Structure formats: C-alpha cells, structure tokens
Amino acid sequence: MDLAPIPRTAISDTIFVRLVEEILTGRLPAGDPLPSERELSLTLQVNRHAVREALKRLQQAGLVRVSHGGKTRVLDWRESAGLDALTGLAVAGAIPARQIIGDVAVMRRSIAADAARLCARHASPEQRAAITAAAAAYPVGGDLTSVADADLTFWTTVIDGSGNIAYRLALNTLVAAYDEIGRDAIYALGAAEFADRAAHVGLAAAIAAADEDTAYRLAEALLTRFVVACQAGGEEA
C-alpha cells in the first residue's frame, strides 16, 4: 500500500478518512489484512494512539474486523457497512456521485412519503401546528438555497412528527452524504421540488387533517420530481 505521510497536525479523523478511501476504492481489497498499528504509524508518520482510534472507528463502521491472531482484515463494505458509508463513498469516489444522489433520492422518497403517512396518523396537535407553520413560512420565491433550506426544515418536522426514530437517523445520514457531495449540485437538481411552495402547503394541510392516504400520495408525487431529475436518461421514476 503506497500512502503519503499525513501532516503532523492531522488527527485520527484524517487517518480514518484515508483508510476509508483505500477500502471503498478497492485499493485495500476485502479479505486482505491491514498493516499493523506500528506499520501504519510509521507509514503515515503519526502516533500509534491516533492509528488505534481510527481502526476502532473502521471496525464500528463495519469496514474491518479483528480476526483470530490479532490481524485486522478488510470486509466487503457492500455486505457489512451501514448507511454511514454513503459519506465515505462520496468522498472516495468509489461510486459516481450522480449514482449516489439518485439512489439516495429514491430512498428519500420512500422514507419521506411513509413518514408523511405516519405523521398524519400519529402527530400530536403541537406537531401538526409546527408542520403547518413550516409550510406557511415557506418562501414564495428567492434564491435556491433558501427554499432548499425551507424544504429540509419542513421534512425534518414531518419526520419528527412520524415518531419513527429510524427515519430520523436516516435523514441525518442522508443530509451528511449530500453535504459531502456538494449541496449546490443537489439543490440545482431538486429545484422543481424545492421551489413548489403550494405542494408543501397542500401536504401540510393533509397532515393537519389526519388524511393518511392523501398525505402519502402528495408526498410521493412531490418527491418523485427529484427522483426524475436524478434519472436524467429517460428512465422511469
């Protein structure tokens, strides 16, 4: 493995990112052992404590496993990693960013549409009021960043109202992945969705009325716009 030394000011985060890139790009293939802590420390020119912390994070992320005999072996990330690997995949370039954005858009549609349905069923009066307020505060126009931020605020409120903790954690992961890829490019792709204030207001009204079916239908229709934008090849959404 040919790795350049890491600057002395770097911390275990930098080591972690470097090793994630090596694993996700296949330069460290699944099944291969990682160099020892001592070897990594010498190669990267960092202290062993920082290397040890980075290796712990790799294990927690499902990218490596400590085997019998103390060897740390690389795992197949497609079988062992979780959603947190999305960020690493984007940074490493192991999968084209456009594909990651598209796959996340499909997942986002599934989660958010179901969250809207659950929200219409379970949300408290206070949560319904917060969703209605988020829709009412949605900008009529303005720059793309402001409407995209309003969209995120709206959906965060909806997902919180669904009461599904897994959906909330998935939202955090998806937002982090988009941040790594670059929000500007994603905002441009999602412009038709983000800028539709009326659709957000209509969805909020369905949730306020506890109309589960309408909430699901309106949410899916709204979020399909981003999916279609990501599939810029004529594929079916």
PDB file of C-alpha atoms in Angstrom:
ATOM      1  CA  MET A   1       0.000   0.000   0.000  1.00  0.00           C
ATOM      2  CA  ASP A   2       1.544   3.277  -1.124  1.00  0.00           C
ATOM      3  CA  LEU A   3       0.323   6.031   1.215  1.00  0.00           C
ATOM      4  CA  ALA A   4       1.761   9.511   1.543  1.00  0.00           C
ATOM      5  CA  PRO A   5       2.629  10.716   5.066  1.00  0.00           C
ATOM      6  CA  ILE A   6      -0.098  12.581   6.936  1.00  0.00           C
ATOM      7  CA  PRO A   7       0.775  16.074   8.204  1.00  0.00           C
ATOM      8  CA  ARG A   8       1.683  16.116  11.894  1.00  0.00           C
ATOM      9  CA  THR A   9      -1.204  18.464  12.661  1.00  0.00           C
ATOM     10  CA  ALA A  10      -3.763  15.861  11.497  1.00  0.00           C
ATOM     11  CA  ILE A  11      -5.766  13.746  13.951  1.00  0.00           C
ATOM     12  CA  SER A  12      -7.319  10.289  13.889  1.00  0.00           C
ATOM     13  CA  ASP A  13     -10.167  11.645  11.715  1.00  0.00           C
ATOM     14  CA  THR A  14      -7.755  12.150   8.849  1.00  0.00           C
ATOM     15  CA  ILE A  15      -6.342   8.653   9.244  1.00  0.00           C
ATOM     16  CA  PHE A  16      -9.864   7.251   9.304  1.00  0.00           C
ATOM     17  CA  VAL A  17     -10.855   9.072   6.103  1.00  0.00           C
ATOM     18  CA  ARG A  18      -7.660   7.967   4.366  1.00  0.00           C
ATOM     19  CA  LEU A  19      -8.224   4.315   5.239  1.00  0.00           C
ATOM     20  CA  VAL A  20     -11.913   4.519   4.285  1.00  0.00           C
ATOM     21  CA  GLU A  21     -10.899   5.772   0.856  1.00  0.00           C
ATOM     22  CA  GLU A  22      -8.422   2.888   0.466  1.00  0.00           C
ATOM     23  CA  ILE A  23     -11.106   0.346   1.387  1.00  0.00           C
ATOM     24  CA  LEU A  24     -14.008   1.769  -0.602  1.00  0.00           C
ATOM     25  CA  THR A  25     -11.940   2.200  -3.761  1.00  0.00           C
ATOM     26  CA  GLY A  26     -10.676  -1.370  -3.504  1.00  0.00           C
ATOM     27  CA  ARG A  27      -7.043  -0.425  -3.089  1.00  0.00           C
ATOM     28  CA  LEU A  28      -7.344  -2.387   0.140  1.00  0.00           C
ATOM     29  CA  PRO A  29      -9.384  -5.395  -1.098  1.00  0.00           C
ATOM     30  CA  ALA A  30     -11.886  -7.301   1.006  1.00  0.00           C
ATOM     31  CA  GLY A  31     -10.200 -10.144   2.849  1.00  0.00           C
ATOM     32  CA  ASP A  32      -6.772  -8.533   2.923  1.00  0.00           C
ATOM     33  CA  PRO A  33      -5.164  -7.759   6.284  1.00  0.00           C
ATOM     34  CA  LEU A  34      -4.477  -4.165   7.187  1.00  0.00           C
ATOM     35  CA  PRO A  35      -0.909  -3.237   8.088  1.00  0.00           C
ATOM     36  CA  SER A  36      -0.230  -3.373  11.808  1.00  0.00           C
ATOM     37  CA  GLU A  37      -0.678  -0.317  14.018  1.00  0.00           C
ATOM     38  CA  ARG A  38       3.092   0.058  14.081  1.00  0.00           C
ATOM     39  CA  GLU A  39       3.387  -0.148  10.287  1.00  0.00           C
ATOM     40  CA  LEU A  40       0.582   2.355   9.780  1.00  0.00           C
ATOM     41  CA  SER A  41       2.108   4.671  12.341  1.00  0.00           C
ATOM     42  CA  LEU A  42       5.455   4.608  10.547  1.00  0.00           C
ATOM     43  CA  THR A  43       3.976   4.887   7.046  1.00  0.00           C
ATOM     44  CA  LEU A  44       1.617   7.748   7.875  1.00  0.00           C
ATOM     45  CA  GLN A  45       4.051   9.365  10.319  1.00  0.00           C
ATOM     46  CA  VAL A  46       1.533   9.637  13.139  1.00  0.00           C
ATOM     47  CA  ASN A  47       1.410   8.273  16.682  1.00  0.00           C
ATOM     48  CA  ARG A  48       0.009   4.814  17.359  1.00  0.00           C
ATOM     49  CA  HIS A  49      -2.780   6.144  19.571  1.00  0.00           C
ATOM     50  CA  ALA A  50      -4.258   8.076  16.624  1.00  0.00           C
ATOM     51  CA  VAL A  51      -3.995   4.977  14.422  1.00  0.00           C
ATOM     52  CA  ARG A  52      -5.700   2.864  17.096  1.00  0.00           C
ATOM     53  CA  GLU A  53      -8.602   5.319  17.329  1.00  0.00           C
ATOM     54  CA  ALA A  54      -9.015   5.311  13.541  1.00  0.00           C
ATOM     55  CA  LEU A  55      -9.030   1.499  13.462  1.00  0.00           C
ATOM     56  CA  LYS A  56     -11.717   1.421  16.159  1.00  0.00           C
ATOM     57  CA  ARG A  57     -13.878   3.678  14.003  1.00  0.00           C
ATOM     58  CA  LEU A  58     -13.310   1.454  10.968  1.00  0.00           C
ATOM     59  CA  GLN A  59     -14.483  -1.528  12.970  1.00  0.00           C
ATOM     60  CA  GLN A  60     -17.545   0.338  14.225  1.00  0.00           C
ATOM     61  CA  ALA A  61     -18.370   1.338  10.639  1.00  0.00           C
ATOM     62  CA  GLY A  62     -18.323  -2.305   9.565  1.00  0.00           C
ATOM     63  CA  LEU A  63     -15.343  -1.894   7.254  1.00  0.00           C
ATOM     64  CA  VAL A  64     -12.824  -4.106   9.077  1.00  0.00           C
ATOM     65  CA  ARG A  65     -12.838  -6.986  11.540  1.00  0.00           C
ATOM     66  CA  VAL A  66     -10.228  -8.121  14.011  1.00  0.00           C
ATOM     67  CA  SER A  67      -9.580 -11.775  13.177  1.00  0.00           C
ATOM     68  CA  HIS A  68      -8.012 -14.555  15.222  1.00  0.00           C
ATOM     69  CA  GLY A  69      -4.353 -13.883  15.770  1.00  0.00           C
ATOM     70  CA  GLY A  70      -4.886 -10.137  16.007  1.00  0.00           C
ATOM     71  CA  LYS A  71      -4.968  -9.464  12.272  1.00  0.00           C
ATOM     72  CA  THR A  72      -7.342  -6.703  11.195  1.00  0.00           C
ATOM     73  CA  ARG A  73      -8.937  -7.724   7.907  1.00  0.00           C
ATOM     74  CA  VAL A  74     -10.863  -5.648   5.391  1.00  0.00           C
ATOM     75  CA  LEU A  75     -14.550  -6.539   4.995  1.00  0.00           C
ATOM     76  CA  ASP A  76     -16.701  -6.276   1.880  1.00  0.00           C
ATOM     77  CA  TRP A  77     -18.436  -2.952   2.562  1.00  0.00           C
ATOM     78  CA  ARG A  78     -21.461  -3.966   0.457  1.00  0.00           C
ATOM     79  CA  GLU A  79     -22.172  -6.722   2.966  1.00  0.00           C
ATOM     80  CA  SER A  80     -21.010  -5.193   6.235  1.00  0.00           C
ATOM     81  CA  ALA A  81     -21.278  -1.392   6.138  1.00  0.00           C
ATOM     82  CA  GLY A  82     -24.243   0.765   7.092  1.00  0.00           C
ATOM     83  CA  LEU A  83     -25.705   3.992   5.760  1.00  0.00           C
ATOM     84  CA  ASP A  84     -22.817   5.947   7.249  1.00  0.00           C
ATOM     85  CA  ALA A  85     -20.671   4.558   4.423  1.00  0.00           C
ATOM     86  CA  LEU A  86     -22.519   6.855   1.997  1.00  0.00           C
ATOM     87  CA  THR A  87     -20.340   9.761   3.040  1.00  0.00           C
ATOM     88  CA  GLY A  88     -17.192   7.734   2.574  1.00  0.00           C
ATOM     89  CA  LEU A  89     -18.336   6.516  -0.832  1.00  0.00           C
ATOM     90  CA  ALA A  90     -18.929  10.083  -1.936  1.00  0.00           C
ATOM     91  CA  VAL A  91     -15.544  11.273  -0.713  1.00  0.00           C
ATOM     92  CA  ALA A  92     -13.634   8.301  -2.104  1.00  0.00           C
ATOM     93  CA  GLY A  93     -15.320   8.443  -5.495  1.00  0.00           C
ATOM     94  CA  ALA A  94     -15.799   4.661  -5.356  1.00  0.00           C
ATOM     95  CA  ILE A  95     -19.268   5.126  -6.874  1.00  0.00           C
ATOM     96  CA  PRO A  96     -20.164   8.059  -9.163  1.00  0.00           C
ATOM     97  CA  ALA A  97     -21.668  10.930  -7.194  1.00  0.00           C
ATOM     98  CA  ARG A  98     -24.647  11.103  -9.573  1.00  0.00           C
ATOM     99  CA  GLN A  99     -25.498   7.472  -8.807  1.00  0.00           C
ATOM    100  CA  ILE A 100     -25.285   8.078  -5.062  1.00  0.00           C
ATOM    101  CA  ILE A 101     -27.514  11.137  -5.371  1.00  0.00           C
ATOM    102  CA  GLY A 102     -30.050   9.167  -7.422  1.00  0.00           C
ATOM    103  CA  ASP A 103     -30.080   6.192  -5.058  1.00  0.00           C
ATOM    104  CA  VAL A 104     -30.478   8.483  -2.066  1.00  0.00           C
ATOM    105  CA  ALA A 105     -33.308  10.329  -3.847  1.00  0.00           C
ATOM    106  CA  VAL A 106     -35.237   7.071  -4.253  1.00  0.00           C
ATOM    107  CA  MET A 107     -34.643   6.164  -0.618  1.00  0.00           C
ATOM    108  CA  ARG A 108     -35.610   9.677   0.466  1.00  0.00           C
ATOM    109  CA  ARG A 109     -38.904   9.395  -1.435  1.00  0.00           C
ATOM    110  CA  SER A 110     -39.752   6.051   0.189  1.00  0.00           C
ATOM    111  CA  ILE A 111     -38.913   7.198   3.704  1.00  0.00           C
ATOM    112  CA  ALA A 112     -40.460  10.660   3.490  1.00  0.00           C
ATOM    113  CA  ALA A 113     -43.703   9.519   1.847  1.00  0.00           C
ATOM    114  CA  ASP A 114     -44.221   6.891   4.524  1.00  0.00           C
ATOM    115  CA  ALA A 115     -43.213   9.398   7.204  1.00  0.00           C
ATOM    116  CA  ALA A 116     -45.916  11.767   5.904  1.00  0.00           C
ATOM    117  CA  ARG A 117     -48.475   8.968   6.202  1.00  0.00           C
ATOM    118  CA  LEU A 118     -47.364   8.107   9.733  1.00  0.00           C
ATOM    119  CA  CYS A 119     -47.275  11.770  10.654  1.00  0.00           C
ATOM    120  CA  ALA A 120     -50.886  12.217   9.528  1.00  0.00           C
ATOM    121  CA  ARG A 121     -51.784   9.300  11.802  1.00  0.00           C
ATOM    122  CA  HIS A 122     -49.632   9.886  14.876  1.00  0.00           C
ATOM    123  CA  ALA A 123     -48.593  13.539  15.111  1.00  0.00           C
ATOM    124  CA  SER A 124     -49.650  15.498  18.159  1.00  0.00           C
ATOM    125  CA  PRO A 125     -51.628  18.739  17.789  1.00  0.00           C
ATOM    126  CA  GLU A 126     -48.425  20.652  18.514  1.00  0.00           C
ATOM    127  CA  GLN A 127     -46.533  18.780  15.798  1.00  0.00           C
ATOM    128  CA  ARG A 128     -49.311  19.333  13.260  1.00  0.00           C
ATOM    129  CA  ALA A 129     -49.241  23.027  14.116  1.00  0.00           C
ATOM    130  CA  ALA A 130     -45.455  23.100  13.640  1.00  0.00           C
ATOM    131  CA  ILE A 131     -45.772  21.468  10.203  1.00  0.00           C
ATOM    132  CA  THR A 132     -48.487  23.925   9.191  1.00  0.00           C
ATOM    133  CA  ALA A 133     -46.270  26.784  10.374  1.00  0.00           C
ATOM    134  CA  ALA A 134     -43.260  25.434   8.438  1.00  0.00           C
ATOM    135  CA  ALA A 135     -45.373  25.313   5.285  1.00  0.00           C
ATOM    136  CA  ALA A 136     -46.800  28.800   5.885  1.00  0.00           C
ATOM    137  CA  ALA A 137     -43.273  30.175   6.337  1.00  0.00           C
ATOM    138  CA  TYR A 138     -42.118  28.557   3.096  1.00  0.00           C
ATOM    139  CA  PRO A 139     -40.684  31.262   0.820  1.00  0.00           C
ATOM    140  CA  VAL A 140     -42.736  32.223  -2.226  1.00  0.00           C
ATOM    141  CA  GLY A 141     -39.563  32.784  -4.207  1.00  0.00           C
ATOM    142  CA  GLY A 142     -35.995  33.742  -3.557  1.00  0.00           C
ATOM    143  CA  ASP A 143     -32.694  32.017  -4.067  1.00  0.00           C
ATOM    144  CA  LEU A 144     -32.453  28.246  -4.345  1.00  0.00           C
ATOM    145  CA  THR A 145     -30.521  27.883  -1.100  1.00  0.00           C
ATOM    146  CA  SER A 146     -33.261  29.500   0.973  1.00  0.00           C
ATOM    147  CA  VAL A 147     -36.049  27.343  -0.500  1.00  0.00           C
ATOM    148  CA  ALA A 148     -33.952  24.170  -0.171  1.00  0.00           C
ATOM    149  CA  ASP A 149     -33.281  25.006   3.470  1.00  0.00           C
ATOM    150  CA  ALA A 150     -37.012  25.584   3.972  1.00  0.00           C
ATOM    151  CA  ASP A 151     -37.670  22.184   2.380  1.00  0.00           C
ATOM    152  CA  LEU A 152     -35.267  20.497   4.807  1.00  0.00           C
ATOM    153  CA  THR A 153     -36.894  22.250   7.770  1.00  0.00           C
ATOM    154  CA  PHE A 154     -40.325  21.140   6.558  1.00  0.00           C
ATOM    155  CA  TRP A 155     -39.348  17.491   6.123  1.00  0.00           C
ATOM    156  CA  THR A 156     -37.471  17.376   9.409  1.00  0.00           C
ATOM    157  CA  THR A 157     -40.679  18.491  11.125  1.00  0.00           C
ATOM    158  CA  VAL A 158     -42.719  15.881   9.240  1.00  0.00           C
ATOM    159  CA  ILE A 159     -40.316  13.046  10.058  1.00  0.00           C
ATOM    160  CA  ASP A 160     -40.188  14.085  13.707  1.00  0.00           C
ATOM    161  CA  GLY A 161     -43.987  14.010  13.682  1.00  0.00           C
ATOM    162  CA  SER A 162     -43.985  10.463  12.289  1.00  0.00           C
ATOM    163  CA  GLY A 163     -42.477   9.209  15.530  1.00  0.00           C
ATOM    164  CA  ASN A 164     -40.105   6.882  13.665  1.00  0.00           C
ATOM    165  CA  ILE A 165     -36.619   7.165  15.164  1.00  0.00           C
ATOM    166  CA  ALA A 166     -35.010   5.115  12.380  1.00  0.00           C
ATOM    167  CA  TYR A 167     -36.388   7.524   9.779  1.00  0.00           C
ATOM    168  CA  ARG A 168     -34.961  10.462  11.743  1.00  0.00           C
ATOM    169  CA  LEU A 169     -31.491   8.906  11.914  1.00  0.00           C
ATOM    170  CA  ALA A 170     -31.650   8.032   8.220  1.00  0.00           C
ATOM    171  CA  LEU A 171     -32.444  11.674   7.466  1.00  0.00           C
ATOM    172  CA  ASN A 172     -29.318  12.749   9.346  1.00  0.00           C
ATOM    173  CA  THR A 173     -27.208  10.318   7.324  1.00  0.00           C
ATOM    174  CA  LEU A 174     -28.682  11.417   4.000  1.00  0.00           C
ATOM    175  CA  VAL A 175     -28.124  15.081   4.796  1.00  0.00           C
ATOM    176  CA  ALA A 176     -24.498  14.350   5.732  1.00  0.00           C
ATOM    177  CA  ALA A 177     -23.969  12.454   2.464  1.00  0.00           C
ATOM    178  CA  TYR A 178     -25.420  15.318   0.431  1.00  0.00           C
ATOM    179  CA  ASP A 179     -23.200  17.782   2.282  1.00  0.00           C
ATOM    180  CA  GLU A 180     -20.137  15.748   1.313  1.00  0.00           C
ATOM    181  CA  ILE A 181     -21.183  15.533  -2.342  1.00  0.00           C
ATOM    182  CA  GLY A 182     -21.989  19.232  -2.529  1.00  0.00           C
ATOM    183  CA  ARG A 183     -25.289  20.913  -1.786  1.00  0.00           C
ATOM    184  CA  ASP A 184     -25.166  23.294  -4.740  1.00  0.00           C
ATOM    185  CA  ALA A 185     -25.325  20.484  -7.286  1.00  0.00           C
ATOM    186  CA  ILE A 186     -28.123  18.772  -5.373  1.00  0.00           C
ATOM    187  CA  TYR A 187     -30.094  21.987  -4.984  1.00  0.00           C
ATOM    188  CA  ALA A 188     -29.885  22.519  -8.740  1.00  0.00           C
ATOM    189  CA  LEU A 189     -31.236  19.014  -9.415  1.00  0.00           C
ATOM    190  CA  GLY A 190     -34.064  19.436  -6.903  1.00  0.00           C
ATOM    191  CA  ALA A 191     -35.112  22.931  -7.936  1.00  0.00           C
ATOM    192  CA  ALA A 192     -38.551  21.893  -9.234  1.00  0.00           C
ATOM    193  CA  GLU A 193     -39.362  20.219  -5.927  1.00  0.00           C
ATOM    194  CA  PHE A 194     -37.828  22.737  -3.553  1.00  0.00           C
ATOM    195  CA  ALA A 195     -39.459  25.744  -5.187  1.00  0.00           C
ATOM    196  CA  ASP A 196     -43.040  24.368  -5.085  1.00  0.00           C
ATOM    197  CA  ARG A 197     -44.484  26.149  -2.084  1.00  0.00           C
ATOM    198  CA  ALA A 198     -48.063  25.156  -2.923  1.00  0.00           C
ATOM    199  CA  ALA A 199     -47.211  21.449  -2.806  1.00  0.00           C
ATOM    200  CA  HIS A 200     -45.702  21.815   0.664  1.00  0.00           C
ATOM    201  CA  VAL A 201     -48.736  23.778   1.895  1.00  0.00           C
ATOM    202  CA  GLY A 202     -51.093  21.136   0.469  1.00  0.00           C
ATOM    203  CA  LEU A 203     -49.178  18.318   2.118  1.00  0.00           C
ATOM    204  CA  ALA A 204     -49.207  20.149   5.448  1.00  0.00           C
ATOM    205  CA  ALA A 205     -52.981  20.548   5.163  1.00  0.00           C
ATOM    206  CA  ALA A 206     -53.436  16.809   4.557  1.00  0.00           C
ATOM    207  CA  ILE A 207     -51.320  16.013   7.637  1.00  0.00           C
ATOM    208  CA  ALA A 208     -53.229  18.552   9.732  1.00  0.00           C
ATOM    209  CA  ALA A 209     -56.471  16.870   8.629  1.00  0.00           C
ATOM    210  CA  ALA A 210     -55.095  13.420   9.559  1.00  0.00           C
ATOM    211  CA  ASP A 211     -55.678  12.276   5.970  1.00  0.00           C
ATOM    212  CA  GLU A 212     -53.090   9.495   5.704  1.00  0.00           C
ATOM    213  CA  ASP A 213     -53.770   8.442   2.110  1.00  0.00           C
ATOM    214  CA  THR A 214     -53.678  11.974   0.729  1.00  0.00           C
ATOM    215  CA  ALA A 215     -50.551  12.804   2.717  1.00  0.00           C
ATOM    216  CA  TYR A 216     -48.767   9.763   1.291  1.00  0.00           C
ATOM    217  CA  ARG A 217     -49.911  10.489  -2.265  1.00  0.00           C
ATOM    218  CA  LEU A 218     -48.941  14.169  -2.174  1.00  0.00           C
ATOM    219  CA  ALA A 219     -45.561  13.438  -0.585  1.00  0.00           C
ATOM    220  CA  GLU A 220     -44.694  10.741  -3.109  1.00  0.00           C
ATOM    221  CA  ALA A 221     -45.698  12.969  -6.030  1.00  0.00           C
ATOM    222  CA  LEU A 222     -43.620  15.878  -4.716  1.00  0.00           C
ATOM    223  CA  LEU A 223     -40.522  13.785  -4.022  1.00  0.00           C
ATOM    224  CA  THR A 224     -40.741  11.955  -7.351  1.00  0.00           C
ATOM    225  CA  ARG A 225     -39.710  15.179  -9.053  1.00  0.00           C
ATOM    226  CA  PHE A 226     -36.218  14.914  -7.580  1.00  0.00           C
ATOM    227  CA  VAL A 227     -36.012  11.229  -8.490  1.00  0.00           C
ATOM    228  CA  VAL A 228     -36.898  12.025 -12.100  1.00  0.00           C
ATOM    229  CA  ALA A 229     -34.344  14.851 -12.184  1.00  0.00           C
ATOM    230  CA  CYS A 230     -31.656  12.442 -10.996  1.00  0.00           C
ATOM    231  CA  GLN A 231     -32.580   9.880 -13.618  1.00  0.00           C
ATOM    232  CA  ALA A 232     -31.676  12.172 -16.482  1.00  0.00           C
ATOM    233  CA  GLY A 233     -31.669   9.410 -19.041  1.00  0.00           C
ATOM    234  CA  GLY A 234     -35.332   8.856 -19.624  1.00  0.00           C
ATOM    235  CA  GLU A 235     -35.658   6.037 -17.082  1.00  0.00           C
ATOM    236  CA  GLU A 236     -38.930   5.551 -15.273  1.00  0.00           C
ATOM    237  CA  ALA A 237     -39.104   7.014 -11.747  1.00  0.00           C
TER     238      ALA A 237
END
